[in-house]
Tab-separated table of C-alpha atoms in Angstrom:
chain	number	residue	atom	x	y	z
D	1	MET	CA	31.135	29.357	-4.609
D	2	GLN	CA	30.753	29.294	-0.652
D	3	VAL	CA	29.986	25.955	0.394
D	4	LYS	CA	28.865	24.620	3.782
D	5	THR	CA	29.438	21.067	5.428
D	6	PHE	CA	29.224	18.863	8.397
D	7	LYS	CA	31.935	19.102	10.904
D	8	GLN	CA	33.097	15.173	11.544
D	9	GLY	CA	34.217	12.569	9.119
D	10	GLY	CA	32.749	11.913	5.616
D	11	VAL	CA	34.599	10.488	2.509
D	12	HIS	CA	34.677	11.364	-0.906
D	13	PRO	CA	33.687	8.298	-3.433
D	14	PRO	CA	33.665	8.757	-7.179
D	15	GLU	CA	30.567	10.525	-8.323
D	16	PHE	CA	29.827	8.279	-11.441
D	17	LYS	CA	26.953	10.637	-12.464
D	18	ASP	CA	27.924	11.865	-15.882
D	19	ALA	CA	25.883	8.989	-17.551
D	20	THR	CA	22.872	10.238	-16.379
D	21	ALA	CA	22.876	13.952	-14.806
D	22	SER	CA	21.999	15.250	-18.388
D	23	ARG	CA	19.298	13.088	-19.347
D	24	PRO	CA	15.801	14.245	-18.730
D	25	ILE	CA	13.264	12.260	-17.254
D	26	ARG	CA	11.200	9.807	-19.401
D	27	ASN	CA	8.361	7.787	-18.826
D	28	ALA	CA	9.117	4.064	-18.101
D	29	ALA	CA	7.037	1.507	-20.253
D	30	LEU	CA	4.223	0.159	-18.662
D	31	PRO	CA	5.223	-3.582	-17.370
D	32	PRO	CA	2.368	-6.384	-17.844
D	33	LEU	CA	2.487	-7.237	-14.142
D	34	LEU	CA	2.743	-5.046	-11.230
D	35	VAL	CA	3.683	-6.273	-7.619
D	36	ILE	CA	2.810	-3.600	-5.060
D	37	PRO	CA	4.143	-4.578	-1.433
D	38	LEU	CA	1.807	-3.841	1.269
D	39	HIS	CA	4.657	-2.956	3.375
D	40	GLN	CA	6.765	-0.149	1.834
D	41	HIS	CA	7.249	2.468	4.506
D	42	THR	CA	8.784	2.321	8.167
D	43	GLY	CA	5.968	1.087	10.477
D	44	ALA	CA	3.062	-1.222	10.395
D	45	PRO	CA	2.203	-2.822	6.964
D	46	CYS	CA	-1.177	-1.897	5.571
D	47	GLN	CA	-4.339	-4.255	5.338
D	48	PRO	CA	-5.603	-5.476	1.693
D	49	LEU	CA	-9.046	-3.641	0.935
D	50	VAL	CA	-9.074	-5.429	-2.255
D	51	LYS	CA	-9.456	-8.984	-3.358
D	52	VAL	CA	-8.361	-11.033	-6.325
D	53	GLY	CA	-10.802	-10.731	-9.562
D	54	ASP	CA	-11.220	-7.156	-8.639
D	55	ARG	CA	-10.489	-4.501	-11.510
D	56	VAL	CA	-8.841	-1.513	-9.948
D	57	LEU	CA	-8.136	1.929	-11.361
D	58	ALA	CA	-4.978	3.867	-11.348
D	59	GLY	CA	-5.064	5.425	-8.078
D	60	ASP	CA	-7.341	3.316	-6.298
D	61	LYS	CA	-6.357	2.558	-2.531
D	62	LEU	CA	-5.386	-1.009	-2.453
D	63	GLY	CA	-4.049	-1.566	1.374
D	64	GLU	CA	-5.020	1.080	4.263
D	65	ALA	CA	-2.629	2.502	6.796
D	66	ASP	CA	-3.107	0.617	10.158
D	67	GLY	CA	-1.816	2.599	12.761
D	68	LEU	CA	-0.044	5.705	13.305
D	69	ILE	CA	3.312	5.121	11.817
D	70	ALA	CA	1.861	3.670	8.537
D	71	ALA	CA	1.344	4.658	5.052
D	72	SER	CA	-1.509	3.686	2.618
D	73	VAL	CA	-0.691	2.055	-0.759
D	74	HIS	CA	-2.075	2.788	-4.105
D	75	ALA	CA	-2.257	0.877	-7.412
D	76	SER	CA	-0.222	2.540	-9.629
D	77	ALA	CA	-1.939	1.222	-12.813
D	78	SER	CA	-5.034	0.009	-13.853
D	79	GLY	CA	-5.801	-3.749	-14.122
D	80	GLU	CA	-7.022	-6.850	-12.748
D	81	VAL	CA	-5.930	-8.172	-9.226
D	82	ILE	CA	-4.516	-11.872	-9.828
D	83	ALA	CA	-2.857	-12.282	-6.561
D	84	ILE	CA	-2.613	-11.190	-3.343
D	85	GLU	CA	0.350	-13.311	-1.859
D	86	PRO	CA	3.819	-12.946	-0.280
D	87	ARG	CA	6.748	-11.506	-2.720
D	88	GLN	CA	10.063	-10.791	-2.888
D	89	HIS	CA	10.983	-7.368	-1.710
D	90	PHE	CA	13.966	-5.489	-2.052
D	91	ASP	CA	15.355	-6.494	1.598
D	92	GLY	CA	15.370	-10.284	0.983
D	93	GLN	CA	12.120	-10.731	2.959
D	94	ARG	CA	8.867	-11.936	1.516
D	95	VAL	CA	6.399	-9.039	1.998
D	96	LEU	CA	2.329	-9.544	1.289
D	97	ALA	CA	1.786	-7.930	-1.990
D	98	VAL	CA	-0.982	-7.314	-4.655
D	99	VAL	CA	-0.461	-8.447	-8.187
D	100	ILE	CA	-2.206	-6.277	-10.786
D	101	LYS	CA	-2.091	-7.519	-14.689
D	102	THR	CA	-2.071	-4.287	-16.265
D	103	ASP	CA	-4.702	-3.318	-18.960
D	104	ALA	CA	-4.368	-1.367	-22.193
D	105	ALA	CA	-7.107	0.960	-21.306
D	106	GLN	CA	-5.256	2.527	-18.346
D	107	VAL	CA	-8.042	4.415	-16.462
D	108	GLN	CA	-7.446	7.052	-13.734
D	109	ALA	CA	-9.412	7.098	-10.725
D	110	GLN	CA	-10.906	10.483	-9.981
D	111	PHE	CA	-9.383	12.657	-7.325
D	112	THR	CA	-10.918	15.563	-5.702
D	113	PRO	CA	-8.133	18.167	-4.718
D	114	PRO	CA	-9.230	20.176	-1.538
D	115	ASP	CA	-10.104	24.191	-1.590
D	116	SER	CA	-6.839	25.731	-1.852
D	117	ALA	CA	-7.805	28.474	0.343
D	118	ALA	CA	-8.327	25.953	3.170
D	119	VAL	CA	-5.098	24.627	2.843
D	120	THR	CA	-4.404	24.523	6.819
D	121	PRO	CA	-1.952	22.602	8.665
D	122	ASP	CA	-4.537	19.753	9.549
D	123	ALA	CA	-5.416	19.830	5.692
D	124	ILE	CA	-1.673	19.338	4.699
D	125	ARG	CA	-1.306	16.510	6.934
D	126	ALA	CA	-4.421	14.625	6.009
D	127	ALA	CA	-3.303	14.922	2.127
D	128	ALA	CA	-0.084	13.479	2.967
D	129	ARG	CA	-1.859	10.765	4.834
D	130	GLU	CA	-4.306	10.029	2.106
D	131	ALA	CA	-1.870	9.939	-0.648
D	132	GLY	CA	0.349	7.496	0.997
D	133	LEU	CA	3.368	9.817	1.277
D	134	VAL	CA	6.572	8.536	2.690
D	135	GLY	CA	10.220	9.778	2.617
D	136	MET	CA	11.504	9.212	-1.254
D	137	GLY	CA	15.053	9.474	-0.209
D	138	GLY	CA	15.046	5.740	1.069
D	139	ALA	CA	14.210	6.022	4.784
D	140	ALA	CA	10.338	5.872	3.718
D	141	PHE	CA	9.409	7.361	6.768
D	142	PRO	CA	5.575	8.570	6.940
D	143	THR	CA	5.618	12.008	6.033
D	144	ALA	CA	2.349	13.062	7.622
D	145	VAL	CA	3.996	11.809	11.015
D	146	LYS	CA	6.904	13.922	10.107
D	147	LEU	CA	4.617	17.107	9.455
D	148	ALA	CA	3.289	16.498	12.867
D	149	PRO	CA	6.297	17.407	15.411
D	150	PRO	CA	5.763	16.310	19.037
D	151	PRO	CA	4.194	18.775	21.403
D	152	GLY	CA	6.794	21.146	22.950
D	153	LYS	CA	9.078	20.989	19.998
D	154	PRO	CA	8.460	23.941	17.884
D	155	ILE	CA	10.083	23.814	14.258
D	156	ASP	CA	11.380	27.164	13.174
D	157	ALA	CA	13.001	25.436	10.080
D	158	VAL	CA	12.567	22.792	7.039
D	159	ILE	CA	15.277	21.667	4.798
D	160	ALA	CA	14.550	20.535	1.499
D	161	ASN	CA	17.329	17.752	0.930
D	162	GLY	CA	18.504	17.794	-2.603
D	163	CYS	CA	22.017	16.870	-1.752
D	164	GLU	CA	21.892	13.470	-3.594
D	165	CYS	CA	25.554	12.615	-2.389
D	166	GLU	CA	25.570	9.037	-3.105
D	167	PRO	CA	27.358	8.033	-6.481
D	168	TYR	CA	25.272	7.334	-9.637
D	169	LEU	CA	21.930	8.836	-8.484
D	170	THR	CA	20.896	11.686	-10.264
D	171	CYS	CA	16.970	11.277	-10.178
D	172	ASP	CA	16.847	14.187	-7.447
D	173	HIS	CA	19.034	16.597	-9.578
D	174	ARG	CA	16.537	16.065	-12.780
D	175	LEU	CA	13.375	16.725	-10.264
D	176	MET	CA	15.066	19.997	-9.345
D	177	LEU	CA	15.564	21.237	-12.658
D	178	GLU	CA	11.993	20.023	-14.077
D	179	HIS	CA	9.820	20.387	-10.874
D	180	ALA	CA	11.500	23.414	-9.643
D	181	ASP	CA	7.977	25.081	-9.072
D	182	ALA	CA	6.461	22.058	-7.356
D	183	LEU	CA	9.367	21.653	-5.036
D	184	LEU	CA	9.293	25.135	-3.702
D	185	SER	CA	5.465	24.909	-3.344
D	186	GLY	CA	5.866	21.686	-1.377
D	187	LEU	CA	8.584	23.355	0.793
D	188	ARG	CA	6.184	25.873	1.725
D	189	LEU	CA	3.659	23.211	2.358
D	190	ALA	CA	5.630	21.717	4.832
D	191	MET	CA	6.747	24.964	6.373
D	192	THR	CA	2.917	25.966	6.815
D	193	ALA	CA	2.284	22.361	8.319
D	194	VAL	CA	4.737	22.468	10.960
D	195	GLY	CA	4.680	26.356	11.535
D	196	ALA	CA	8.277	26.953	10.357
D	197	LYS	CA	9.346	30.604	9.343
D	198	HIS	CA	12.306	29.927	7.231
D	199	GLY	CA	12.826	27.334	4.258
D	200	TYR	CA	16.135	26.022	2.925
D	201	ILE	CA	17.091	23.805	-0.104
D	202	GLY	CA	20.721	22.299	0.399
D	203	ILE	CA	21.959	21.303	-2.774
D	204	GLU	CA	25.855	19.717	-3.051
D	205	ALA	CA	28.010	22.181	-5.200
D	206	ASN	CA	28.616	19.636	-8.081
D	207	LYS	CA	24.722	20.464	-9.152
D	208	PRO	CA	25.459	24.227	-10.355
D	209	ASP	CA	22.634	24.477	-12.630
D	210	ALA	CA	20.315	23.152	-9.959
D	211	ILE	CA	21.456	25.653	-7.770
D	212	ALA	CA	21.237	28.780	-10.043
D	213	LEU	CA	17.533	27.885	-10.779
D	214	LEU	CA	16.269	27.852	-7.435
D	215	SER	CA	18.578	30.327	-6.299
D	216	ASP	CA	16.298	32.261	-8.922
D	217	LYS	CA	13.043	31.100	-8.389
D	218	ALA	CA	13.356	31.262	-4.546
D	219	ASP	CA	12.076	34.577	-2.390
D	220	GLY	CA	10.906	35.818	0.781
D	221	ASN	CA	12.140	33.298	3.851
D	222	VAL	CA	13.251	30.486	1.353
D	223	SER	CA	17.173	30.205	0.906
D	224	VAL	CA	19.393	27.872	-1.509
D	225	LEU	CA	22.563	26.636	0.111
D	226	PRO	CA	25.220	25.250	-1.758
D	227	LEU	CA	26.837	22.222	0.208
D	228	GLU	CA	30.516	20.595	-0.195
D	229	VAL	CA	30.413	17.516	-2.263
D	230	LYS	CA	31.024	15.080	0.385
D	231	TYR	CA	29.521	11.887	1.511
D	232	PRO	CA	27.277	11.578	3.316
D	233	GLU	CA	26.196	15.383	3.036
D	234	GLY	CA	22.554	14.169	2.598
D	235	ALA	CA	22.227	12.377	5.753
D	236	GLU	CA	19.581	13.824	7.916
D	237	LYS	CA	21.554	14.884	10.953
D	238	GLN	CA	24.962	15.712	9.017
D	239	LEU	CA	22.215	18.122	6.502
D	240	ILE	CA	21.164	20.190	9.732
D	241	GLN	CA	24.472	20.395	11.287
D	242	ALA	CA	25.710	21.917	7.257
D	243	VAL	CA	23.064	24.396	6.876
D	244	LEU	CA	21.932	25.212	10.399
D	245	GLY	CA	24.745	24.776	12.335
D	246	ARG	CA	23.113	22.971	14.930
D	247	GLU	CA	23.870	19.152	15.928
D	248	VAL	CA	21.147	16.676	16.854
D	249	PRO	CA	21.941	14.940	20.487
D	250	PRO	CA	22.393	11.280	20.052
D	251	GLY	CA	19.163	9.131	20.259
D	252	LYS	CA	17.012	12.428	19.506
D	253	LEU	CA	15.148	13.370	16.494
D	254	PRO	CA	15.748	16.632	14.343
D	255	SER	CA	12.841	18.242	16.145
D	256	GLU	CA	14.787	18.162	19.240
D	257	VAL	CA	16.879	21.543	17.770
D	258	GLY	CA	13.753	22.669	15.569
D	259	ALA	CA	14.499	21.615	12.169
D	260	LEU	CA	12.496	19.179	9.840
D	261	VAL	CA	14.255	17.526	6.810
D	262	GLN	CA	12.256	16.558	3.726
D	263	ASN	CA	13.570	14.741	0.471
D	264	VAL	CA	12.882	16.841	-2.625
D	265	GLY	CA	11.075	14.047	-4.429
D	266	THR	CA	8.974	13.834	-1.300
D	267	LEU	CA	8.256	17.729	-1.462
D	268	ILE	CA	7.024	17.610	-4.752
D	269	ALA	CA	4.706	14.754	-3.800
D	270	LEU	CA	3.198	16.608	-0.956
D	271	HIS	CA	2.510	19.658	-3.726
D	272	GLU	CA	0.814	16.834	-5.730
D	273	ALA	CA	-0.936	15.317	-2.910
D	274	VAL	CA	-2.271	18.769	-1.609
D	275	PHE	CA	-3.294	20.838	-4.756
D	276	LEU	CA	-3.870	17.545	-7.284
D	277	GLY	CA	-5.350	15.095	-4.705
D	278	LYS	CA	-2.746	12.727	-6.229
D	279	PRO	CA	-1.715	9.525	-4.689
D	280	LEU	CA	2.029	8.354	-4.373
D	281	THR	CA	1.830	5.921	-7.352
D	282	GLU	CA	5.032	6.686	-9.251
D	283	ARG	CA	8.269	8.136	-8.413
D	284	VAL	CA	11.801	8.940	-10.741
D	285	VAL	CA	14.479	6.372	-10.364
D	286	THR	CA	18.066	6.429	-11.821
D	287	VAL	CA	19.076	3.414	-13.989
D	288	SER	CA	22.575	3.027	-13.930
D	289	GLY	CA	25.952	1.462	-13.712
D	290	PRO	CA	28.499	0.091	-16.377
D	291	GLY	CA	26.345	-2.770	-16.702
D	292	VAL	CA	23.384	-1.191	-18.360
D	293	VAL	CA	23.250	-0.306	-22.021
D	294	GLN	CA	21.555	3.008	-21.822
D	295	PRO	CA	21.449	4.620	-18.178
D	296	ASP	CA	18.875	6.752	-17.764
D	297	ASN	CA	16.278	8.802	-15.540
D	298	LEU	CA	12.723	6.994	-15.352
D	299	ARG	CA	9.278	7.869	-14.246
D	300	VAL	CA	8.446	4.669	-12.871
D	301	LYS	CA	5.103	2.930	-11.659
D	302	ILE	CA	5.482	1.681	-8.174
D	303	GLY	CA	5.439	-1.963	-8.080
D	304	THR	CA	7.362	-2.144	-11.458
D	305	PRO	CA	9.501	-5.276	-11.462
D	306	ILE	CA	13.525	-4.188	-12.000
D	307	SER	CA	14.122	-6.578	-14.556
D	308	HIS	CA	11.424	-4.683	-16.754
D	309	LEU	CA	13.335	-1.540	-16.163
D	310	PHE	CA	16.616	-2.793	-17.073
D	311	ALA	CA	14.967	-4.166	-20.544
D	312	ASP	CA	13.644	-0.660	-20.962
D	313	CYS	CA	17.058	0.908	-20.644
D	314	GLY	CA	18.385	-1.466	-23.270
D	315	GLY	CA	19.365	-4.556	-20.988
D	316	LEU	CA	22.567	-5.543	-18.984
D	317	THR	CA	25.732	-5.796	-20.654
D	318	GLY	CA	26.278	-9.815	-19.697
D	319	HIS	CA	28.965	-9.123	-17.340
D	320	VAL	CA	27.185	-7.654	-14.552
D	321	ALA	CA	28.818	-8.695	-10.878
D	322	ARG	CA	26.073	-7.447	-8.580
D	323	VAL	CA	22.725	-5.604	-8.989
D	324	VAL	CA	21.664	-3.000	-6.194
D	325	MET	CA	18.911	-1.232	-5.451
D	326	GLY	CA	19.275	2.325	-3.966
D	327	GLY	CA	22.739	3.970	-4.239
D	328	PRO	CA	26.112	1.840	-3.887
D	329	MET	CA	26.813	3.146	-0.492
D	330	THR	CA	23.524	2.309	1.291
D	331	GLY	CA	21.887	0.175	-1.332
D	332	TRP	CA	20.435	-3.325	-1.037
D	333	ALA	CA	22.072	-5.969	-3.461
D	334	GLN	CA	19.427	-7.767	-5.087
D	335	PRO	CA	19.408	-11.859	-5.327
D	336	ASN	CA	17.747	-11.698	-9.009
D	337	LEU	CA	15.670	-9.342	-11.033
D	338	ASP	CA	12.091	-10.224	-9.315
D	339	SER	CA	12.134	-7.391	-6.702
D	340	PRO	CA	9.455	-4.500	-7.347
D	341	VAL	CA	10.651	-0.636	-7.189
D	342	VAL	CA	8.876	0.756	-4.126
D	343	LYS	CA	8.177	4.151	-2.763
D	344	GLY	CA	11.672	4.604	-1.443
D	345	THR	CA	13.491	3.332	-4.420
D	346	SER	CA	16.072	6.080	-5.943
D	347	GLY	CA	18.365	3.840	-8.042
D	348	LEU	CA	19.009	0.471	-9.729
D	349	LEU	CA	22.466	-0.096	-10.216
D	350	ALA	CA	23.991	-2.816	-12.557
D	351	LEU	CA	27.451	-3.075	-11.624
D	352	THR	CA	30.496	-4.850	-13.033
D	353	ALA	CA	33.526	-6.469	-11.445
D	354	GLU	CA	35.485	-3.596	-11.930
D	355	VAL	CA	33.828	-1.804	-9.594
D	356	VAL	CA	32.602	-4.028	-7.001
D	357	PRO	CA	34.645	-4.619	-4.287
D	358	SER	CA	35.965	-7.957	-3.133
D	359	MET	CA	33.968	-9.926	-0.666
D	360	GLU	CA	36.852	-11.401	1.062
D	361	GLY	CA	37.660	-10.066	4.178
D	362	SER	CA	39.833	-10.346	6.940
D	363	ASP	CA	40.222	-9.545	11.046
D	364	CYS	CA	40.184	-5.775	11.737
D	365	VAL	CA	43.458	-4.458	11.940
D	366	ARG	CA	42.913	-1.925	14.503
D	367	CYS	CA	43.927	1.125	11.749
D	368	GLY	CA	41.079	3.351	13.057
D	369	ARG	CA	40.122	4.365	9.722
D	370	CYS	CA	36.421	3.678	10.421
D	371	ALA	CA	36.543	6.023	13.545
D	372	GLU	CA	38.038	8.933	11.579
D	373	VAL	CA	35.271	8.970	8.684
D	374	CYS	CA	32.475	8.109	10.903
D	375	PRO	CA	30.071	11.093	10.647
D	376	MET	CA	28.178	9.966	13.893
D	377	ARG	CA	31.481	10.141	16.052
D	378	LEU	CA	31.029	6.188	16.944
D	379	LEU	CA	33.498	3.598	16.738
D	380	PRO	CA	32.539	1.007	13.747
D	381	ASN	CA	35.251	-1.338	14.782
D	382	TYR	CA	34.335	-1.961	17.912
D	383	ILE	CA	30.890	-2.383	17.493
D	384	SER	CA	31.183	-4.584	14.304
D	385	VAL	CA	33.839	-6.844	16.478
D	386	THR	CA	31.342	-6.832	19.474
D	387	ALA	CA	28.563	-7.685	16.819
D	388	ALA	CA	30.565	-10.511	15.373
D	389	ALA	CA	31.012	-11.908	18.785
D	390	GLY	CA	27.354	-11.781	19.382
D	391	LEU	CA	27.970	-9.393	22.297
D	392	TYR	CA	24.772	-7.382	21.229
D	393	ASP	CA	24.350	-5.805	24.326
D	394	LEU	CA	27.967	-4.588	24.562
D	395	ALA	CA	27.725	-3.480	20.831
D	396	GLU	CA	24.679	-1.213	21.865
D	397	ARG	CA	26.609	0.275	24.478
D	398	TRP	CA	29.298	1.157	21.836
D	399	GLY	CA	26.390	3.417	19.987
D	400	ALA	CA	24.917	0.761	17.397
D	401	THR	CA	21.578	2.350	17.586
D	402	ASP	CA	22.990	5.616	16.702
D	403	CYS	CA	24.446	4.252	13.371
D	404	PHE	CA	22.514	5.238	10.390
D	405	GLU	CA	24.200	2.913	8.165
D	406	CYS	CA	25.922	5.143	5.653
D	407	ALA	CA	28.789	2.699	5.116
D	408	ALA	CA	31.594	5.335	5.134
D	409	CYS	CA	33.225	3.040	7.545
D	410	ALA	CA	33.128	-0.200	5.039
D	411	TYR	CA	34.259	2.140	2.210
D	412	VAL	CA	37.507	3.065	3.892
D	413	CYS	CA	38.050	-0.336	5.649
D	414	PRO	CA	41.148	-1.945	4.278
D	415	ALA	CA	40.710	-5.592	5.887
D	416	ASN	CA	37.188	-5.178	3.922
D	417	ARG	CA	35.256	-6.431	6.476
D	418	PRO	CA	31.192	-6.536	6.376
D	419	ILE	CA	30.720	-3.581	9.196
D	420	ILE	CA	27.504	-2.501	7.837
D	421	HIS	CA	25.988	-6.323	7.923
D	422	LEU	CA	27.223	-6.797	11.598
D	423	ILE	CA	25.672	-3.401	12.517
D	424	ARG	CA	22.459	-4.193	10.911
D	425	GLN	CA	22.404	-7.297	12.422
D	426	THR	CA	23.069	-5.784	15.708
D	427	LYS	CA	20.064	-3.250	15.572
D	428	ALA	CA	17.853	-6.215	14.466
D	429	GLU	CA	18.623	-8.065	17.366
D	430	ILE	CA	18.219	-4.889	19.727
D	431	SER	CA	14.892	-4.697	18.083
D	432	ALA	CA	13.496	-7.918	18.628
D	433	ARG	CA	14.930	-8.087	22.111
D	434	ARG	CA	12.684	-5.053	22.605
D	435	ARG	CA	9.466	-6.163	21.475
D	436	ARG	CA	9.908	-9.757	23.304
D	437	GLU	CA	10.241	-7.508	26.857
D	438	PRO	CA	7.024	-7.297	28.542
D	439	LYS	CA	5.166	-4.228	28.301
């Protein structure tokens, strides 16, 4: 099998996918309480549309998108709103959330899908916005905005991201196998929305069953491309380079080179939004790691506490050193099990001490390994050293804002330095300074 890949950097961590790769998606048990944050996306938070004491149906809108870059939030189950208050978010912050006590009846709101003959680009974008769609690979950027490229930036290729290059995660793999037709439909909808003539599905070569199935179903101007098993093959700019041979300039968006990338889960959700009128109220999550009794792929209601999902998978072994929401490379360590699943949650990992690196680090030894593996051709050593010294302007000049936090640098660092933590800190400081600047 001939495979493609990006040119610069990358690493090859152990895959750890065997525990769940062959396990079909099953529905997680309904939790007694749902905690649904009103800010689950890049951009402005939603404003609540409900009040304490209201009864809501599954699919009812709880929060309205406020501003261009935003995404509405919907109830993932029916029940009573018992609180609207700040709750723990996956990133450690407290975010305003709607707390729903679920009921036994589970009544679904009625949706009216549009006439399939009137599926225009504007109608597709409107459906994505009304459904609250965001990128489900982790970035959580509002889909309706991505489907509206800037004027003068024509898109000729849409890429479905089926790489799933992080260890442990298999939710996208299962979606490709179990919902192939919906994926292809969503890809064609995205192509229609942006006027693209070509569609591609990029899949790492460690998923030969998904490659074979989608290759058999794809036709016309949609192609399936096997890609090298290398991290971060699924990063947006690296995927564009691997599939199209185009390099997105630093500081620019994929539209600069005529490309659009969407996660496979997002495209399936787009199909459901357009043809079923269904809002984004659930997603598939891989629950895995050596600390989970029975790893699995679960279809989960948005707002489900992560403690509930571990219990649904038989519980924890009692030897868990770290719980991570997302993948082990880019995910967020959790202080406890209170955080809820959000639209961008791809995985929940219970990791034992054997697979968790030591937290003890030392000074940079100037080995240069981080620069060798950086897919963005940055110097993570220089960025992190200047960040640690509080020299944020200098860190920005070294390209801190071009880092997309893949953590390949931290993975190979022999000094075990908190490189990604320092870069995130730098980017947050730069953003805060820009907000303080006079308009």
